[in-house]
Amino acid sequence: NFPDYSKISPFIENSTTETSKTVSEDGWIFCFMQLDNNTTRTVKIDGQVVCQTTSGAEYLNGNEMGGGYPVKKGMVVSATRVTVKFCPFA
């Protein structure tokens, strides 16, 4: 199934502490991480780490990385220092 990009919406904002939210319908999450100053960014789905990165290099400031993951209704997404957006299936 493909995401319906016309319906992309904020899901979890970039928070310095772990923030969790339950998925309300089947779809995709997209994660955006700004690399900077020796901080760790983590994304979990149902408690399992699916993406984690730590950057300590000043020259990486401003570079961004991310990923996309399919999710189902009822799954819990947790994020630390990551902006997560949600798209339902098309």
Coordinates of N, CA and C in Angstrom, one line a residue:
N1 N 0.8 -1.2 0.0 CA 0.0 0.0 0.0 C 0.9 1.3 0.0
F2 N 0.4 2.2 -0.7 CA 1.2 3.5 -0.8 C 0.5 4.6 0.0
P3 N 1.4 5.5 0.5 CA 0.8 6.6 1.3 C 0.1 7.6 0.4
D4 N -0.9 8.2 1.0 CA -1.7 9.3 0.3 C -1.0 10.6 0.7
Y5 N 0.0 11.1 0.0 CA 0.7 12.2 0.4 C -0.1 13.5 0.5
S6 N -1.3 13.5 -0.2 CA -2.1 14.7 -0.1 C -2.7 14.9 1.3
K7 N -2.6 13.8 2.1 CA -3.2 13.9 3.5 C -2.1 13.8 4.6
I8 N -0.8 14.1 4.2 CA 0.2 14.1 5.2 C -0.1 15.1 6.3
S9 N 0.2 14.7 7.6 CA -0.1 15.6 8.7 C 0.9 15.4 9.8
P10 N 1.1 16.4 10.7 CA 2.0 16.3 11.8 C 1.4 15.2 12.7
F11 N 2.4 14.4 13.3 CA 2.0 13.3 14.2 C 2.6 13.5 15.6
I12 N 4.0 13.7 15.6 CA 4.7 14.0 16.8 C 5.7 15.1 16.5
E13 N 5.7 16.2 17.3 CA 6.6 17.3 17.0 C 8.0 17.0 17.7
N14 N 9.0 17.6 17.2 CA 10.4 17.4 17.7 C 10.4 17.8 19.2
S15 N 10.5 16.7 20.1 CA 10.4 16.9 21.5 C 11.8 16.4 22.1
T16 N 12.2 17.1 23.1 CA 13.5 16.7 23.8 C 13.3 15.4 24.7
T17 N 12.0 15.1 25.0 CA 11.8 13.9 25.8 C 10.9 13.0 24.9
E18 N 10.9 11.7 25.3 CA 10.2 10.7 24.5 C 8.7 11.0 24.5
T19 N 8.1 11.1 23.4 CA 6.7 11.4 23.2 C 6.1 10.3 22.5
S20 N 4.9 9.8 22.9 CA 4.3 8.6 22.3 C 2.9 9.0 21.8
K21 N 2.5 8.3 20.8 CA 1.1 8.5 20.2 C 0.6 7.3 19.6
T22 N -0.7 7.0 19.7 CA -1.2 5.8 19.1 C -1.7 6.1 17.7
V23 N -1.4 5.2 16.7 CA -1.8 5.4 15.3 C -3.3 5.1 15.2
S24 N -4.1 6.0 14.6 CA -5.5 5.9 14.5 C -6.0 5.2 13.3
E25 N -5.2 5.0 12.3 CA -5.6 4.2 11.1 C -4.3 3.7 10.4
D26 N -4.4 2.7 9.6 CA -3.3 2.2 8.8 C -2.7 3.2 7.9
G27 N -1.4 3.2 7.9 CA -0.7 4.2 7.0 C 0.8 4.1 7.1
W28 N 1.5 5.2 6.9 CA 2.9 5.4 7.0 C 3.3 6.5 8.0
I29 N 4.4 6.3 8.7 CA 5.0 7.4 9.4 C 6.3 7.8 8.7
F30 N 6.6 9.1 8.7 CA 7.8 9.6 8.1 C 8.5 10.4 9.2
C31 N 9.8 10.1 9.4 CA 10.6 10.6 10.5 C 11.7 11.6 9.9
F32 N 11.8 12.7 10.5 CA 12.8 13.8 10.1 C 13.6 14.1 11.3
M33 N 15.0 14.0 11.2 CA 15.9 14.2 12.3 C 17.0 15.2 11.9
Q34 N 17.1 16.2 12.6 CA 18.2 17.2 12.4 C 19.4 16.8 13.1
L35 N 20.5 16.6 12.4 CA 21.8 16.1 13.1 C 22.5 17.3 13.7
D36 N 22.8 17.2 15.0 CA 23.6 18.3 15.6 C 24.1 17.9 17.0
N37 N 25.2 18.4 17.4 CA 25.7 18.5 18.8 C 25.5 17.4 19.7
N38 N 26.0 16.2 19.3 CA 26.0 15.1 20.3 C 24.7 14.7 20.9
T39 N 23.6 14.7 20.2 CA 22.3 14.3 20.7 C 21.9 13.0 20.0
T40 N 21.1 12.3 20.6 CA 20.5 11.0 20.1 C 19.1 11.2 19.7
R41 N 18.7 10.7 18.5 CA 17.4 10.7 18.1 C 16.9 9.3 17.9
T42 N 15.7 9.0 18.4 CA 15.2 7.6 18.5 C 13.7 7.6 18.0
V43 N 13.4 6.6 17.2 CA 12.0 6.3 16.9 C 11.7 4.9 17.2
K44 N 10.6 4.6 17.9 CA 10.2 3.3 18.3 C 8.8 3.0 17.8
I45 N 8.5 1.8 17.4 CA 7.2 1.4 17.1 C 6.9 0.2 18.0
D46 N 5.8 0.3 18.8 CA 5.5 -0.7 19.8 C 6.7 -1.1 20.6
G47 N 7.5 -0.1 21.0 CA 8.6 -0.4 21.9 C 9.9 -0.8 21.2
Q48 N 9.8 -1.2 20.0 CA 11.0 -1.6 19.2 C 11.7 -0.4 18.5
V49 N 13.0 -0.3 18.7 CA 13.7 0.8 18.0 C 13.8 0.5 16.5
V50 N 13.2 1.4 15.7 CA 13.3 1.2 14.2 C 14.3 2.2 13.6
C51 N 14.7 3.2 14.3 CA 15.7 4.2 13.8 C 16.3 4.9 15.0
Q52 N 17.6 4.9 15.0 CA 18.3 5.7 16.1 C 19.6 6.2 15.5
T53 N 19.9 7.4 15.8 CA 21.2 8.0 15.4 C 21.7 9.0 16.4
T54 N 23.0 9.1 16.5 CA 23.7 10.1 17.4 C 24.7 10.8 16.6
S55 N 24.7 12.1 16.7 CA 25.7 12.9 16.0 C 26.4 13.9 16.9
G56 N 27.7 13.9 16.8 CA 28.4 14.8 17.7 C 29.3 15.8 16.9
A57 N 29.2 15.8 15.6 CA 30.1 16.6 14.8 C 29.4 17.9 14.5
E58 N 30.1 19.0 14.8 CA 29.6 20.3 14.5 C 29.3 20.5 13.0
Y59 N 30.2 19.9 12.1 CA 30.1 20.1 10.7 C 28.8 19.5 10.1
L60 N 28.1 18.6 10.9 CA 26.9 18.0 10.4 C 25.7 18.8 10.7
N61 N 25.9 19.9 11.5 CA 24.7 20.8 11.8 C 24.0 21.2 10.6
G62 N 22.7 21.0 10.6 CA 21.8 21.4 9.5 C 21.5 20.3 8.5
N63 N 22.3 19.2 8.6 CA 22.0 18.0 7.8 C 20.8 17.2 8.4
E64 N 20.0 16.7 7.5 CA 18.8 16.0 8.0 C 18.8 14.6 7.5
M65 N 18.3 13.7 8.3 CA 18.1 12.3 7.8 C 16.7 11.9 8.2
G66 N 16.2 10.8 7.6 CA 14.9 10.3 8.0 C 14.6 8.9 7.4
G67 N 13.3 8.5 7.6 CA 12.9 7.2 7.1 C 11.4 7.1 7.1
G68 N 10.9 6.2 6.4 CA 9.5 5.9 6.3 C 9.2 4.5 6.7
Y69 N 8.1 4.3 7.5 CA 7.8 3.0 8.0 C 6.2 2.8 8.0
P70 N 5.8 1.6 7.5 CA 4.4 1.4 7.5 C 3.9 1.0 8.9
V71 N 2.7 1.5 9.3 CA 2.2 1.3 10.6 C 0.7 0.9 10.5
K72 N 0.2 0.2 11.5 CA -1.2 -0.2 11.5 C -1.9 0.4 12.7
K73 N -3.2 0.6 12.5 CA -4.0 1.1 13.6 C -3.8 0.4 14.9
G74 N -3.6 1.2 16.0 CA -3.4 0.7 17.3 C -1.9 0.6 17.7
M75 N -1.0 0.7 16.7 CA 0.4 0.7 17.1 C 0.8 2.0 17.8
V76 N 1.8 1.9 18.7 CA 2.3 3.1 19.4 C 3.6 3.5 18.9
V77 N 3.7 4.8 18.4 CA 4.9 5.3 17.9 C 5.5 6.2 19.0
S78 N 6.8 6.1 19.3 CA 7.4 6.9 20.3 C 8.6 7.6 19.6
A79 N 8.8 8.9 19.9 CA 9.9 9.6 19.3 C 10.6 10.5 20.3
T80 N 11.9 10.6 20.2 CA 12.7 11.5 21.0 C 13.6 12.4 20.0
R81 N 13.4 13.7 20.0 CA 14.1 14.6 19.2 C 13.9 14.3 17.7
V82 N 12.7 13.9 17.3 CA 12.4 13.6 15.9 C 11.0 14.2 15.6
T83 N 10.9 14.7 14.4 CA 9.6 15.2 13.9 C 9.0 14.0 13.1
V84 N 7.8 13.6 13.5 CA 7.1 12.5 12.8 C 5.9 13.0 12.1
K85 N 5.7 12.6 10.9 CA 4.5 12.9 10.1 C 3.8 11.7 9.7
F86 N 2.5 11.7 9.6 CA 1.7 10.5 9.3 C 0.9 10.7 7.9
C87 N 0.9 9.6 7.2 CA 0.1 9.6 5.9 C -0.8 8.3 6.0
P88 N -2.1 8.4 5.7 CA -2.9 7.2 5.6 C -2.6 6.5 4.3
F89 N -3.0 5.3 4.2 CA -2.8 4.5 2.9 C -3.7 5.2 1.9
A90 N -3.3 5.2 0.7 CA -4.1 5.7 -0.4 C -5.3 4.8 -0.8

